[in-house]
Amino acid sequence: FHIDDTKVRILWCVKEDQQLAAEETRATQTSGIVVKDEAGHKIVLYLSGRRHAGENLDRLLELRDSDLEIPIKMSDALAANGKKKAPTIDAKCWAHVDRKLKELEEIFPVECLIVLKTIRSIYRIDHETEGMSKQKRLEYHQARSGPLLAQLEEWIEEQFGKRRVEPNSALGKALQYIRNHWKGLTRFLSHPGIPLDNNSV
């Protein structure tokens, strides 16, 4: 399941908000949910309202056959995309990391290039896995992408450990984002079939 939200204006909700106190109003959004079944077919769902993508996914997973394997959930790192009930294998999006670093590239060209080159290499490696089984793709990434990501993780830790980056700077926050979500970002190295990003949705 790929999930994400985008803002939407719903006239009924705007009318309803006029009757509520300011602290009671809630944003409205359209959740996009792209489901890929075992045969590779994609099903696209759009749900508009006051629920976030994570809440909408929870409701959808309540209807899912409990005998099926635990599904993969790919999303960005927003807390609203977190699940509350059904178990999922959570993965985070490398495209979000790429965007964050590209925004800072002009200010921190050397540091951003190190991260961006690693991301480009991972995508190139992923392209090379086309046509492979999920298991073969996993093993290929473990052999090729694993060492690159280990180097990147070590480099990021060194930036903080040797005080080469100010934690509250834009670069520090971007690198901290990677640290905070490392487990989800590298999930494709430990479980077969994990995509690199949330671009489908």
C-alpha positions as a Python dict, from the first residue, in 0.01 Angstrom:
ca = {
    (1, 'F'): (0, 0, 0),
    (2, 'H'): (135, 342, -102),
    (3, 'I'): (-38, 619, 92),
    (4, 'D'): (-28, 1000, 98),
    (5, 'D'): (-250, 1304, 155),
    (6, 'T'): (-307, 1625, -33),
    (7, 'K'): (-519, 1921, 82),
    (8, 'V'): (-872, 1950, -54),
    (9, 'R'): (-1149, 2202, 5),
    (10, 'I'): (-1482, 2035, 80),
    (11, 'L'): (-1771, 2282, 86),
    (12, 'W'): (-1978, 2079, 333),
    (13, 'C'): (-1684, 2074, 577),
    (14, 'V'): (-1630, 2450, 534),
    (15, 'K'): (-1997, 2502, 624),
    (16, 'E'): (-1965, 2264, 920),
    (17, 'D'): (-1651, 2446, 1042),
    (18, 'Q'): (-1849, 2770, 1072),
    (19, 'Q'): (-2054, 2605, 1347),
    (20, 'L'): (-1750, 2481, 1540),
    (21, 'A'): (-1506, 2648, 1777),
    (22, 'A'): (-1161, 2712, 1627),
    (23, 'E'): (-999, 2426, 1825),
    (24, 'E'): (-1265, 2181, 1699),
    (25, 'T'): (-1207, 2234, 1326),
    (26, 'R'): (-997, 1983, 1135),
    (27, 'A'): (-823, 2004, 801),
    (28, 'T'): (-968, 1823, 503),
    (29, 'Q'): (-760, 1619, 264),
    (30, 'T'): (-779, 1361, -10),
    (31, 'S'): (-595, 1042, 72),
    (32, 'G'): (-449, 858, -221),
    (33, 'I'): (-399, 486, -165),
    (34, 'V'): (-233, 276, -434),
    (35, 'V'): (-261, -96, -375),
    (36, 'K'): (-49, -344, -568),
    (37, 'D'): (-184, -699, -559),
    (38, 'E'): (18, -1020, -590),
    (39, 'A'): (-42, -1032, -967),
    (40, 'G'): (107, -683, -1001),
    (41, 'H'): (-221, -504, -1072),
    (42, 'K'): (-255, -154, -926),
    (43, 'I'): (-578, -35, -767),
    (44, 'V'): (-607, 336, -691),
    (45, 'L'): (-840, 466, -420),
    (46, 'Y'): (-917, 829, -335),
    (47, 'L'): (-1088, 916, -8),
    (48, 'S'): (-1170, 1278, 72),
    (49, 'G'): (-1268, 1402, 416),
    (50, 'R'): (-1126, 1478, 758),
    (51, 'R'): (-935, 1151, 798),
    (52, 'H'): (-565, 1127, 717),
    (53, 'A'): (-418, 855, 495),
    (54, 'G'): (-312, 645, 795),
    (55, 'E'): (-666, 650, 936),
    (56, 'N'): (-814, 564, 598),
    (57, 'L'): (-569, 277, 557),
    (58, 'D'): (-666, 144, 902),
    (59, 'R'): (-1032, 135, 796),
    (60, 'L'): (-941, -38, 472),
    (61, 'L'): (-723, -300, 644),
    (62, 'E'): (-1011, -385, 881),
    (63, 'L'): (-1189, -525, 572),
    (64, 'R'): (-886, -725, 458),
    (65, 'D'): (-876, -1104, 492),
    (66, 'S'): (-677, -1182, 807),
    (67, 'D'): (-526, -1491, 640),
    (68, 'L'): (-329, -1274, 397),
    (69, 'E'): (36, -1186, 460),
    (70, 'I'): (112, -868, 657),
    (71, 'P'): (104, -591, 395),
    (72, 'I'): (378, -342, 314),
    (73, 'K'): (294, 23, 382),
    (74, 'M'): (503, 282, 196),
    (75, 'S'): (464, 645, 300),
    (76, 'D'): (649, 959, 393),
    (77, 'A'): (736, 1009, 759),
    (78, 'L'): (439, 1225, 863),
    (79, 'A'): (292, 1103, 1190),
    (80, 'A'): (-56, 1125, 1036),
    (81, 'N'): (39, 845, 799),
    (82, 'G'): (115, 615, 1090),
    (83, 'K'): (-114, 322, 1150),
    (84, 'K'): (-306, 266, 1469),
    (85, 'K'): (-452, -84, 1444),
    (86, 'A'): (-359, -334, 1174),
    (87, 'P'): (1, -457, 1154),
    (88, 'T'): (200, -351, 847),
    (89, 'I'): (561, -367, 733),
    (90, 'D'): (649, 3, 730),
    (91, 'A'): (884, 152, 472),
    (92, 'K'): (982, 514, 415),
    (93, 'C'): (1031, 707, 93),
    (94, 'W'): (1375, 790, -53),
    (95, 'A'): (1219, 1043, -293),
    (96, 'H'): (1128, 1261, 7),
    (97, 'V'): (1491, 1252, 124),
    (98, 'D'): (1610, 1334, -228),
    (99, 'R'): (1379, 1638, -244),
    (100, 'K'): (1493, 1768, 94),
    (101, 'L'): (1860, 1750, -9),
    (102, 'K'): (1803, 1903, -354),
    (103, 'E'): (1645, 2207, -184),
    (104, 'L'): (1970, 2256, 13),
    (105, 'E'): (2218, 2169, -263),
    (106, 'E'): (2300, 2530, -347),
    (107, 'I'): (2384, 2614, 17),
    (108, 'F'): (2560, 2286, 110),
    (109, 'P'): (2685, 2151, -225),
    (110, 'V'): (2955, 1915, -93),
    (111, 'E'): (2746, 1753, 182),
    (112, 'C'): (2432, 1723, -30),
    (113, 'L'): (2626, 1567, -317),
    (114, 'I'): (2744, 1284, -91),
    (115, 'V'): (2387, 1191, 2),
    (116, 'L'): (2241, 1253, -345),
    (117, 'K'): (2510, 1040, -516),
    (118, 'T'): (2426, 753, -280),
    (119, 'I'): (2054, 787, -356),
    (120, 'R'): (2122, 793, -732),
    (121, 'S'): (2335, 479, -698),
    (122, 'I'): (2058, 298, -510),
    (123, 'Y'): (1807, 387, -781),
    (124, 'R'): (2050, 273, -1052),
    (125, 'I'): (2094, -58, -868),
    (126, 'D'): (1716, -90, -834),
    (127, 'H'): (1682, -36, -1210),
    (128, 'E'): (1924, -325, -1261),
    (129, 'T'): (1689, -555, -1065),
    (130, 'E'): (1403, -526, -1315),
    (131, 'G'): (1276, -872, -1402),
    (132, 'M'): (1424, -1033, -1090),
    (133, 'S'): (1213, -1216, -836),
    (134, 'K'): (1149, -1034, -508),
    (135, 'Q'): (1402, -1255, -331),
    (136, 'K'): (1672, -1209, -597),
    (137, 'R'): (1611, -832, -592),
    (138, 'L'): (1651, -832, -213),
    (139, 'E'): (1980, -1023, -233),
    (140, 'Y'): (2107, -795, -511),
    (141, 'H'): (2030, -484, -306),
    (142, 'Q'): (2185, -636, 5),
    (143, 'A'): (2509, -699, -190),
    (144, 'R'): (2518, -370, -383),
    (145, 'S'): (2314, -108, -193),
    (146, 'G'): (2391, -240, 156),
    (147, 'P'): (2758, -131, 160),
    (148, 'L'): (2671, 211, 10),
    (149, 'L'): (2411, 276, 278),
    (150, 'A'): (2645, 155, 552),
    (151, 'Q'): (2899, 414, 432),
    (152, 'L'): (2631, 684, 421),
    (153, 'E'): (2513, 603, 773),
    (154, 'E'): (2871, 616, 901),
    (155, 'W'): (2929, 951, 723),
    (156, 'I'): (2610, 1102, 872),
    (157, 'E'): (2703, 988, 1223),
    (158, 'E'): (3050, 1138, 1173),
    (159, 'Q'): (2899, 1475, 1077),
    (160, 'F'): (2718, 1491, 1410),
    (161, 'G'): (2986, 1317, 1617),
    (162, 'K'): (3266, 1548, 1499),
    (163, 'R'): (3038, 1854, 1505),
    (164, 'R'): (3075, 1920, 1135),
    (165, 'V'): (2707, 2002, 1109),
    (166, 'E'): (2496, 2228, 1328),
    (167, 'P'): (2200, 2013, 1442),
    (168, 'N'): (1953, 2304, 1413),
    (169, 'S'): (2069, 2409, 1066),
    (170, 'A'): (1871, 2314, 756),
    (171, 'L'): (2135, 2053, 670),
    (172, 'G'): (2139, 1921, 1027),
    (173, 'K'): (1762, 1878, 1020),
    (174, 'A'): (1775, 1701, 683),
    (175, 'L'): (2042, 1460, 805),
    (176, 'Q'): (1853, 1407, 1131),
    (177, 'Y'): (1543, 1318, 926),
    (178, 'I'): (1747, 1042, 761),
    (179, 'R'): (1874, 921, 1101),
    (180, 'N'): (1524, 925, 1252),
    (181, 'H'): (1377, 719, 968),
    (182, 'W'): (1674, 499, 883),
    (183, 'K'): (1492, 176, 969),
    (184, 'G'): (1205, 255, 732),
    (185, 'L'): (1434, 390, 460),
    (186, 'T'): (1648, 76, 462),
    (187, 'R'): (1359, -170, 496),
    (188, 'F'): (1413, -273, 132),
    (189, 'L'): (1740, -436, 249),
    (190, 'S'): (1567, -667, 495),
    (191, 'H'): (1233, -761, 338),
    (192, 'P'): (1154, -870, -20),
    (193, 'G'): (931, -653, -236),
    (194, 'I'): (984, -318, -62),
    (195, 'P'): (979, -24, -307),
    (196, 'L'): (1228, 263, -276),
    (197, 'D'): (973, 541, -280),
    (198, 'N'): (612, 649, -265),
    (199, 'N'): (603, 788, -619),
    (200, 'S'): (320, 553, -723),
    (201, 'V'): (74, 749, -511),
}
